Amino acid sequence: MSNYRRYYVPGGTWFFTVNLQNRQSDLLTRHIDKLRAALSFVKSRRPFLIDAWVILPDHMHCIWTLPENDSDYSSRWRDIKKTFTRTLAQRDVWQPRFWEHTLRNEEDYRRHMDYIYINPVKHGYVSRVSDWPWSTFHRDVREGIYPADWAGNIEEFDAGERR
């Protein structure tokens, strides 16, 4: 068994990838309202900032920043997974773990933001980032962080993604 080590930084910012057990499933988008409700429920009890998020049928990527003096993202993920799973009539919904990366600087942050937003295009779900409905990209366009026609460079984001 692998020896997993998590890096906990109070008030830190992390990039996460969370996968369904069945990578051919569409549970996350088919039950988007239940996923949003689970997220809201957990976030109301254990606040954190959602810097970016994209939800695909079988996995999701996001960036969170936790409150000062708080580094417990693992409990939040456990609670989101459990709360969502309870709303479904099935078991073994999630892969047991998640992948996390502590963001080190502005360049690291920017590259992971871009990776999140280009992901639906990379997987062939849409041809334009703005066409994917389950993404905070739309919020970031409204706030002037990204232009509506932002396309990114797919080749730049191929490294590290597991299907």
Short mmCIF file of N, CA and C in Angstrom, two decimals:
data_model
loop_
_atom_site.label_atom_id
_atom_site.label_comp_id
_atom_site.label_asym_id
_atom_site.label_seq_id
_atom_site.Cartn_x
_atom_site.Cartn_y
_atom_site.Cartn_z
N MET A 1 0.84 -1.18 0.00
CA MET A 1 0.00 0.00 0.00
C MET A 1 0.88 1.24 0.00
N SER A 2 0.47 2.25 -0.74
CA SER A 2 1.22 3.50 -0.82
C SER A 2 1.15 4.26 0.49
N ASN A 3 2.18 5.03 0.73
CA ASN A 3 2.22 5.88 1.91
C ASN A 3 1.83 7.30 1.47
N TYR A 4 0.55 7.65 1.65
CA TYR A 4 0.05 8.95 1.23
C TYR A 4 0.39 10.00 2.27
N ARG A 5 0.94 11.09 1.81
CA ARG A 5 1.25 12.21 2.69
C ARG A 5 0.53 13.44 2.17
N ARG A 6 -0.21 14.06 3.04
CA ARG A 6 -0.91 15.29 2.69
C ARG A 6 -0.14 16.45 3.29
N TYR A 7 -0.17 17.56 2.59
CA TYR A 7 0.52 18.76 3.05
C TYR A 7 -0.54 19.75 3.52
N TYR A 8 -0.54 20.04 4.80
CA TYR A 8 -1.55 20.91 5.39
C TYR A 8 -0.93 22.25 5.76
N VAL A 9 -1.49 23.33 5.20
CA VAL A 9 -1.02 24.68 5.46
C VAL A 9 -2.21 25.50 5.94
N PRO A 10 -2.22 25.97 7.17
CA PRO A 10 -3.35 26.80 7.63
C PRO A 10 -3.58 27.99 6.70
N GLY A 11 -4.83 28.14 6.25
CA GLY A 11 -5.17 29.22 5.34
C GLY A 11 -4.65 29.01 3.93
N GLY A 12 -4.23 27.79 3.61
CA GLY A 12 -3.62 27.49 2.32
C GLY A 12 -4.62 27.40 1.18
N THR A 13 -4.07 27.27 -0.01
CA THR A 13 -4.85 27.13 -1.23
C THR A 13 -4.40 25.85 -1.92
N TRP A 14 -5.37 25.02 -2.32
CA TRP A 14 -5.09 23.71 -2.93
C TRP A 14 -5.88 23.52 -4.20
N PHE A 15 -5.28 22.73 -5.09
CA PHE A 15 -5.96 22.21 -6.28
C PHE A 15 -6.34 20.76 -5.96
N PHE A 16 -7.56 20.37 -6.30
CA PHE A 16 -8.04 19.01 -6.03
C PHE A 16 -8.59 18.37 -7.30
N THR A 17 -8.43 17.06 -7.39
CA THR A 17 -9.13 16.23 -8.36
C THR A 17 -9.83 15.14 -7.57
N VAL A 18 -11.13 14.99 -7.80
CA VAL A 18 -11.94 14.00 -7.11
C VAL A 18 -12.68 13.20 -8.17
N ASN A 19 -12.55 11.87 -8.11
CA ASN A 19 -13.09 10.99 -9.13
C ASN A 19 -14.18 10.08 -8.59
N LEU A 20 -15.13 9.77 -9.46
CA LEU A 20 -16.09 8.71 -9.16
C LEU A 20 -15.40 7.36 -9.29
N GLN A 21 -15.92 6.38 -8.60
CA GLN A 21 -15.40 5.02 -8.72
C GLN A 21 -15.54 4.52 -10.16
N ASN A 22 -16.70 4.76 -10.74
CA ASN A 22 -16.97 4.35 -12.12
C ASN A 22 -16.66 5.54 -13.03
N ARG A 23 -15.54 5.47 -13.74
CA ARG A 23 -15.12 6.59 -14.58
C ARG A 23 -15.93 6.70 -15.87
N GLN A 24 -16.89 5.81 -16.09
CA GLN A 24 -17.79 5.94 -17.23
C GLN A 24 -19.15 6.49 -16.81
N SER A 25 -19.31 6.82 -15.55
CA SER A 25 -20.57 7.31 -15.00
C SER A 25 -20.78 8.79 -15.33
N ASP A 26 -22.03 9.22 -15.25
CA ASP A 26 -22.35 10.63 -15.40
C ASP A 26 -23.08 11.15 -14.16
N LEU A 27 -22.84 10.50 -13.03
CA LEU A 27 -23.55 10.85 -11.79
C LEU A 27 -23.40 12.32 -11.39
N LEU A 28 -22.22 12.87 -11.57
CA LEU A 28 -22.00 14.23 -11.08
C LEU A 28 -22.81 15.26 -11.84
N THR A 29 -22.90 15.13 -13.15
CA THR A 29 -23.70 16.09 -13.91
C THR A 29 -25.19 15.71 -13.90
N ARG A 30 -25.49 14.43 -13.88
CA ARG A 30 -26.89 14.00 -13.84
C ARG A 30 -27.55 14.41 -12.53
N HIS A 31 -26.78 14.43 -11.45
CA HIS A 31 -27.31 14.79 -10.13
C HIS A 31 -26.64 16.07 -9.62
N ILE A 32 -26.47 17.03 -10.51
CA ILE A 32 -25.77 18.25 -10.16
C ILE A 32 -26.44 18.98 -9.00
N ASP A 33 -27.76 18.97 -8.93
CA ASP A 33 -28.45 19.66 -7.83
C ASP A 33 -28.14 19.02 -6.49
N LYS A 34 -28.04 17.69 -6.46
CA LYS A 34 -27.70 16.99 -5.22
C LYS A 34 -26.25 17.27 -4.82
N LEU A 35 -25.37 17.33 -5.82
CA LEU A 35 -23.97 17.66 -5.53
C LEU A 35 -23.85 19.08 -4.99
N ARG A 36 -24.55 20.02 -5.61
CA ARG A 36 -24.53 21.41 -5.14
C ARG A 36 -25.09 21.52 -3.72
N ALA A 37 -26.14 20.77 -3.44
CA ALA A 37 -26.73 20.80 -2.10
C ALA A 37 -25.75 20.25 -1.07
N ALA A 38 -25.07 19.16 -1.42
CA ALA A 38 -24.07 18.59 -0.50
C ALA A 38 -22.95 19.58 -0.25
N LEU A 39 -22.49 20.21 -1.29
CA LEU A 39 -21.43 21.20 -1.16
C LEU A 39 -21.88 22.37 -0.29
N SER A 40 -23.06 22.88 -0.53
CA SER A 40 -23.59 24.01 0.26
C SER A 40 -23.74 23.63 1.73
N PHE A 41 -24.22 22.41 1.97
CA PHE A 41 -24.40 21.93 3.33
C PHE A 41 -23.07 21.92 4.08
N VAL A 42 -22.06 21.34 3.48
CA VAL A 42 -20.74 21.24 4.12
C VAL A 42 -20.11 22.62 4.24
N LYS A 43 -20.21 23.41 3.20
CA LYS A 43 -19.60 24.74 3.20
C LYS A 43 -20.23 25.66 4.26
N SER A 44 -21.50 25.47 4.55
CA SER A 44 -22.16 26.29 5.57
C SER A 44 -21.66 25.95 6.98
N ARG A 45 -21.18 24.73 7.17
CA ARG A 45 -20.68 24.30 8.48
C ARG A 45 -19.17 24.44 8.61
N ARG A 46 -18.47 24.30 7.52
CA ARG A 46 -17.00 24.38 7.48
C ARG A 46 -16.60 25.26 6.31
N PRO A 47 -16.68 26.57 6.45
CA PRO A 47 -16.49 27.48 5.31
C PRO A 47 -15.13 27.34 4.62
N PHE A 48 -15.13 27.67 3.36
CA PHE A 48 -13.92 27.77 2.54
C PHE A 48 -14.28 28.57 1.31
N LEU A 49 -13.27 29.12 0.67
CA LEU A 49 -13.46 29.90 -0.55
C LEU A 49 -13.28 28.99 -1.75
N ILE A 50 -14.22 29.04 -2.69
CA ILE A 50 -14.10 28.32 -3.94
C ILE A 50 -13.47 29.27 -4.95
N ASP A 51 -12.19 29.05 -5.24
CA ASP A 51 -11.49 29.87 -6.22
C ASP A 51 -11.89 29.48 -7.63
N ALA A 52 -12.07 28.19 -7.88
CA ALA A 52 -12.47 27.68 -9.19
C ALA A 52 -13.02 26.27 -9.02
N TRP A 53 -13.91 25.89 -9.93
CA TRP A 53 -14.48 24.55 -9.88
C TRP A 53 -15.01 24.20 -11.26
N VAL A 54 -14.79 22.96 -11.67
CA VAL A 54 -15.43 22.42 -12.85
C VAL A 54 -15.91 21.01 -12.49
N ILE A 55 -17.14 20.74 -12.87
CA ILE A 55 -17.73 19.43 -12.60
C ILE A 55 -17.96 18.76 -13.95
N LEU A 56 -17.34 17.60 -14.13
CA LEU A 56 -17.52 16.79 -15.33
C LEU A 56 -18.36 15.58 -14.93
N PRO A 57 -18.81 14.78 -15.88
CA PRO A 57 -19.69 13.67 -15.53
C PRO A 57 -19.12 12.72 -14.47
N ASP A 58 -17.81 12.43 -14.54
CA ASP A 58 -17.22 11.40 -13.68
C ASP A 58 -16.13 11.90 -12.74
N HIS A 59 -15.79 13.18 -12.81
CA HIS A 59 -14.77 13.73 -11.91
C HIS A 59 -14.91 15.24 -11.84
N MET A 60 -14.20 15.82 -10.90
CA MET A 60 -14.22 17.27 -10.78
C MET A 60 -12.85 17.76 -10.35
N HIS A 61 -12.58 19.01 -10.71
CA HIS A 61 -11.36 19.70 -10.33
C HIS A 61 -11.77 21.00 -9.66
N CYS A 62 -11.03 21.39 -8.66
CA CYS A 62 -11.34 22.66 -8.02
C CYS A 62 -10.12 23.21 -7.29
N ILE A 63 -10.22 24.48 -6.95
CA ILE A 63 -9.23 25.14 -6.11
C ILE A 63 -9.99 25.74 -4.95
N TRP A 64 -9.51 25.43 -3.75
CA TRP A 64 -10.09 25.99 -2.51
C TRP A 64 -9.03 26.76 -1.76
N THR A 65 -9.48 27.79 -1.06
CA THR A 65 -8.65 28.45 -0.06
C THR A 65 -9.38 28.33 1.27
N LEU A 66 -8.70 27.81 2.27
CA LEU A 66 -9.30 27.63 3.59
C LEU A 66 -9.09 28.87 4.45
N PRO A 67 -9.94 29.01 5.47
CA PRO A 67 -9.79 30.16 6.37
C PRO A 67 -8.45 30.12 7.10
N GLU A 68 -8.03 31.28 7.53
CA GLU A 68 -6.80 31.39 8.31
C GLU A 68 -6.88 30.42 9.50
N ASN A 69 -5.80 29.79 9.83
CA ASN A 69 -5.70 28.84 10.95
C ASN A 69 -6.49 27.55 10.72
N ASP A 70 -6.89 27.26 9.49
CA ASP A 70 -7.63 26.04 9.18
C ASP A 70 -6.95 25.37 7.99
N SER A 71 -6.65 24.08 8.13
CA SER A 71 -6.02 23.33 7.04
C SER A 71 -6.73 22.00 6.77
N ASP A 72 -7.90 21.83 7.33
CA ASP A 72 -8.57 20.53 7.28
C ASP A 72 -9.48 20.38 6.05
N TYR A 73 -8.86 20.25 4.89
CA TYR A 73 -9.64 20.00 3.68
C TYR A 73 -10.12 18.55 3.61
N SER A 74 -9.40 17.63 4.23
CA SER A 74 -9.77 16.21 4.15
C SER A 74 -11.16 15.95 4.75
N SER A 75 -11.45 16.54 5.89
CA SER A 75 -12.77 16.36 6.49
C SER A 75 -13.87 16.95 5.62
N ARG A 76 -13.58 18.05 5.00
CA ARG A 76 -14.57 18.67 4.12
C ARG A 76 -14.88 17.73 2.95
N TRP A 77 -13.83 17.17 2.33
CA TRP A 77 -14.07 16.24 1.23
C TRP A 77 -14.84 15.00 1.70
N ARG A 78 -14.47 14.47 2.84
CA ARG A 78 -15.18 13.31 3.37
C ARG A 78 -16.67 13.64 3.52
N ASP A 79 -16.97 14.81 4.08
CA ASP A 79 -18.36 15.18 4.32
C ASP A 79 -19.11 15.46 3.03
N ILE A 80 -18.46 16.08 2.05
CA ILE A 80 -19.12 16.30 0.76
C ILE A 80 -19.45 14.97 0.10
N LYS A 81 -18.48 14.07 0.08
CA LYS A 81 -18.70 12.75 -0.53
C LYS A 81 -19.83 12.00 0.18
N LYS A 82 -19.78 11.97 1.52
CA LYS A 82 -20.81 11.24 2.27
C LYS A 82 -22.19 11.86 2.09
N THR A 83 -22.28 13.16 2.12
CA THR A 83 -23.57 13.83 1.99
C THR A 83 -24.17 13.59 0.60
N PHE A 84 -23.36 13.68 -0.43
CA PHE A 84 -23.84 13.41 -1.79
C PHE A 84 -24.27 11.95 -1.94
N THR A 85 -23.45 11.04 -1.45
CA THR A 85 -23.74 9.61 -1.59
C THR A 85 -25.04 9.23 -0.90
N ARG A 86 -25.32 9.81 0.24
CA ARG A 86 -26.56 9.51 0.97
C ARG A 86 -27.80 9.87 0.17
N THR A 87 -27.70 10.82 -0.76
CA THR A 87 -28.88 11.22 -1.55
C THR A 87 -29.14 10.27 -2.71
N LEU A 88 -28.21 9.37 -2.98
CA LEU A 88 -28.34 8.45 -4.10
C LEU A 88 -28.72 7.06 -3.60
N ALA A 89 -29.31 6.30 -4.44
CA ALA A 89 -29.70 4.94 -4.08
C ALA A 89 -28.62 3.95 -4.52
N GLN A 90 -27.39 4.25 -4.19
CA GLN A 90 -26.30 3.34 -4.52
C GLN A 90 -25.14 3.56 -3.57
N ARG A 91 -24.18 2.64 -3.67
CA ARG A 91 -23.00 2.69 -2.80
C ARG A 91 -21.75 2.74 -3.66
N ASP A 92 -20.63 2.90 -2.99
CA ASP A 92 -19.34 2.90 -3.68
C ASP A 92 -19.31 3.89 -4.84
N VAL A 93 -19.74 5.10 -4.56
CA VAL A 93 -19.82 6.14 -5.58
C VAL A 93 -18.44 6.70 -5.92
N TRP A 94 -17.61 6.92 -4.91
CA TRP A 94 -16.36 7.65 -5.07
C TRP A 94 -15.14 6.74 -5.04
N GLN A 95 -14.08 7.17 -5.72
CA GLN A 95 -12.79 6.57 -5.47
C GLN A 95 -12.41 6.93 -4.03
N PRO A 96 -11.72 6.04 -3.33
CA PRO A 96 -11.50 6.25 -1.89
C PRO A 96 -10.73 7.51 -1.54
N ARG A 97 -9.88 7.96 -2.38
CA ARG A 97 -9.06 9.13 -2.05
C ARG A 97 -9.33 10.24 -3.04
N PHE A 98 -8.58 11.30 -2.92
CA PHE A 98 -8.60 12.40 -3.87
C PHE A 98 -7.17 12.84 -4.07
N TRP A 99 -6.94 13.57 -5.14
CA TRP A 99 -5.60 14.07 -5.40
C TRP A 99 -5.58 15.54 -5.04
N GLU A 100 -4.54 15.96 -4.33
CA GLU A 100 -4.42 17.37 -3.96
C GLU A 100 -3.02 17.87 -4.25
N HIS A 101 -2.95 19.15 -4.53
CA HIS A 101 -1.68 19.81 -4.78
C HIS A 101 -1.73 21.17 -4.10
N THR A 102 -0.78 21.44 -3.23
CA THR A 102 -0.70 22.75 -2.58
C THR A 102 -0.15 23.75 -3.58
N LEU A 103 -0.89 24.83 -3.80
CA LEU A 103 -0.46 25.84 -4.75
C LEU A 103 0.62 26.70 -4.11
N ARG A 104 1.72 26.86 -4.83
CA ARG A 104 2.92 27.47 -4.26
C ARG A 104 3.08 28.95 -4.54
N ASN A 105 2.56 29.42 -5.69
CA ASN A 105 2.77 30.82 -6.06
C ASN A 105 1.71 31.22 -7.09
N GLU A 106 1.77 32.45 -7.55
CA GLU A 106 0.78 32.96 -8.50
C GLU A 106 0.80 32.20 -9.83
N GLU A 107 1.98 31.86 -10.31
CA GLU A 107 2.08 31.13 -11.57
C GLU A 107 1.45 29.74 -11.44
N ASP A 108 1.73 29.05 -10.34
CA ASP A 108 1.13 27.75 -10.07
C ASP A 108 -0.40 27.87 -10.00
N TYR A 109 -0.86 28.89 -9.32
CA TYR A 109 -2.30 29.15 -9.18
C TYR A 109 -2.92 29.39 -10.57
N ARG A 110 -2.32 30.25 -11.36
CA ARG A 110 -2.86 30.58 -12.68
C ARG A 110 -2.93 29.35 -13.58
N ARG A 111 -1.87 28.54 -13.59
CA ARG A 111 -1.85 27.35 -14.44
C ARG A 111 -2.95 26.36 -14.03
N HIS A 112 -3.18 26.22 -12.74
CA HIS A 112 -4.23 25.31 -12.29
C HIS A 112 -5.63 25.87 -12.56
N MET A 113 -5.79 27.17 -12.46
CA MET A 113 -7.08 27.78 -12.85
C MET A 113 -7.35 27.48 -14.32
N ASP A 114 -6.36 27.73 -15.17
CA ASP A 114 -6.52 27.47 -16.60
C ASP A 114 -6.83 26.00 -16.86
N TYR A 115 -6.13 25.12 -16.16
CA TYR A 115 -6.35 23.68 -16.32
C TYR A 115 -7.80 23.31 -15.99
N ILE A 116 -8.31 23.86 -14.91
CA ILE A 116 -9.70 23.58 -14.52
C ILE A 116 -10.64 24.00 -15.64
N TYR A 117 -10.47 25.20 -16.16
CA TYR A 117 -11.41 25.72 -17.14
C TYR A 117 -11.30 25.08 -18.51
N ILE A 118 -10.12 24.62 -18.90
CA ILE A 118 -9.96 23.99 -20.21
C ILE A 118 -10.40 22.52 -20.18
N ASN A 119 -10.59 21.95 -19.01
CA ASN A 119 -10.84 20.52 -18.88
C ASN A 119 -12.03 19.99 -19.69
N PRO A 120 -13.19 20.65 -19.73
CA PRO A 120 -14.29 20.12 -20.55
C PRO A 120 -13.95 20.08 -22.04
N VAL A 121 -13.13 21.03 -22.50
CA VAL A 121 -12.68 21.03 -23.89
C VAL A 121 -11.70 19.88 -24.10
N LYS A 122 -10.78 19.74 -23.18
CA LYS A 122 -9.76 18.68 -23.25
C LYS A 122 -10.40 17.30 -23.37
N HIS A 123 -11.49 17.09 -22.63
CA HIS A 123 -12.16 15.79 -22.66
C HIS A 123 -13.18 15.66 -23.79
N GLY A 124 -13.32 16.71 -24.60
CA GLY A 124 -14.19 16.64 -25.77
C GLY A 124 -15.67 16.86 -25.50
N TYR A 125 -16.04 17.36 -24.34
CA TYR A 125 -17.45 17.60 -24.04
C TYR A 125 -17.99 18.82 -24.77
N VAL A 126 -17.15 19.83 -24.97
CA VAL A 126 -17.53 21.06 -25.67
C VAL A 126 -16.32 21.54 -26.49
N SER A 127 -16.58 22.44 -27.41
CA SER A 127 -15.47 22.99 -28.19
C SER A 127 -15.02 24.34 -27.65
N ARG A 128 -15.84 24.97 -26.84
CA ARG A 128 -15.48 26.25 -26.22
C ARG A 128 -15.70 26.16 -24.72
N VAL A 129 -14.78 26.73 -23.96
CA VAL A 129 -14.87 26.69 -22.49
C VAL A 129 -16.20 27.28 -22.03
N SER A 130 -16.65 28.34 -22.66
CA SER A 130 -17.88 29.02 -22.24
C SER A 130 -19.13 28.18 -22.46
N ASP A 131 -19.04 27.09 -23.23
CA ASP A 131 -20.21 26.24 -23.47
C ASP A 131 -20.46 25.23 -22.35
N TRP A 132 -19.51 25.03 -21.45
CA TRP A 132 -19.69 24.05 -20.38
C TRP A 132 -20.43 24.71 -19.21
N PRO A 133 -21.60 24.20 -18.84
CA PRO A 133 -22.42 24.90 -17.84
C PRO A 133 -21.96 24.73 -16.39
N TRP A 134 -21.21 23.66 -16.08
CA TRP A 134 -20.90 23.34 -14.68
C TRP A 134 -19.48 23.77 -14.32
N SER A 135 -19.30 25.07 -14.30
CA SER A 135 -17.97 25.62 -14.08
C SER A 135 -18.08 27.03 -13.50
N THR A 136 -17.15 27.38 -12.64
CA THR A 136 -17.10 28.74 -12.13
C THR A 136 -16.49 29.69 -13.17
N PHE A 137 -16.16 29.18 -14.35
CA PHE A 137 -15.67 30.03 -15.42
C PHE A 137 -16.64 31.18 -15.69
N HIS A 138 -17.94 30.89 -15.67
CA HIS A 138 -18.96 31.91 -15.94
C HIS A 138 -18.92 33.03 -14.90
N ARG A 139 -18.70 32.67 -13.65
CA ARG A 139 -18.54 33.67 -12.58
C ARG A 139 -17.31 34.52 -12.84
N ASP A 140 -16.22 33.87 -13.23
CA ASP A 140 -14.97 34.60 -13.46
C ASP A 140 -15.03 35.49 -14.69
N VAL A 141 -15.86 35.13 -15.67
CA VAL A 141 -16.09 36.02 -16.81
C VAL A 141 -16.86 37.26 -16.33
N ARG A 142 -17.91 37.06 -15.55
CA ARG A 142 -18.69 38.20 -15.02
C ARG A 142 -17.82 39.14 -14.20
N GLU A 143 -16.85 38.56 -13.46
CA GLU A 143 -15.97 39.37 -12.61
C GLU A 143 -14.78 39.95 -13.37
N GLY A 144 -14.68 39.67 -14.67
CA GLY A 144 -13.62 40.23 -15.49
C GLY A 144 -12.27 39.54 -15.35
N ILE A 145 -12.24 38.35 -14.76
CA ILE A 145 -10.98 37.61 -14.58
C ILE A 145 -10.58 36.90 -15.87
N TYR A 146 -11.56 36.38 -16.59
CA TYR A 146 -11.33 35.72 -17.88
C TYR A 146 -12.23 36.37 -18.93
N PRO A 147 -11.75 36.46 -20.17
CA PRO A 147 -12.65 36.90 -21.25
C PRO A 147 -13.59 35.76 -21.62
N ALA A 148 -14.78 36.08 -22.08
CA ALA A 148 -15.78 35.06 -22.41
C ALA A 148 -15.29 34.10 -23.49
N ASP A 149 -14.42 34.58 -24.37
CA ASP A 149 -13.95 33.73 -25.47
C ASP A 149 -12.60 33.07 -25.17
N TRP A 150 -12.20 33.04 -23.89
CA TRP A 150 -10.92 32.42 -23.52
C TRP A 150 -10.92 30.96 -23.97
N ALA A 151 -9.82 30.54 -24.57
CA ALA A 151 -9.75 29.17 -25.07
C ALA A 151 -8.63 28.36 -24.45
N GLY A 152 -7.58 29.00 -23.98
CA GLY A 152 -6.48 28.24 -23.42
C GLY A 152 -5.76 27.44 -24.49
N ASN A 153 -4.78 26.68 -24.06
CA ASN A 153 -3.98 25.85 -24.94
C ASN A 153 -4.05 24.42 -24.42
N ILE A 154 -4.79 23.57 -25.10
CA ILE A 154 -5.02 22.21 -24.63
C ILE A 154 -3.72 21.45 -24.43
N GLU A 155 -2.75 21.59 -25.33
CA GLU A 155 -1.50 20.86 -25.22
C GLU A 155 -0.77 21.20 -23.92
N GLU A 156 -0.93 22.41 -23.44
CA GLU A 156 -0.26 22.83 -22.22
C GLU A 156 -0.79 22.09 -20.98
N PHE A 157 -1.97 21.51 -21.10
CA PHE A 157 -2.61 20.93 -19.93
C PHE A 157 -2.70 19.41 -19.96
N ASP A 158 -2.10 18.75 -20.93
CA ASP A 158 -2.20 17.31 -21.04
C ASP A 158 -1.44 16.55 -19.95
N ALA A 159 -0.37 17.09 -19.47
CA ALA A 159 0.46 16.38 -18.49
C ALA A 159 -0.27 16.18 -17.19
N GLY A 160 -0.20 14.99 -16.65
CA GLY A 160 -0.70 14.72 -15.31
C GLY A 160 -2.14 14.24 -15.23
N GLU A 161 -2.92 14.36 -16.26
CA GLU A 161 -4.32 13.95 -16.21
C GLU A 161 -4.42 12.45 -16.41
N ARG A 162 -5.12 11.80 -15.53
CA ARG A 162 -5.38 10.36 -15.67
C ARG A 162 -6.83 10.19 -16.10
N ARG A 163 -7.06 9.32 -17.02
CA ARG A 163 -8.45 9.05 -17.46
C ARG A 163 -8.99 7.89 -16.71
#
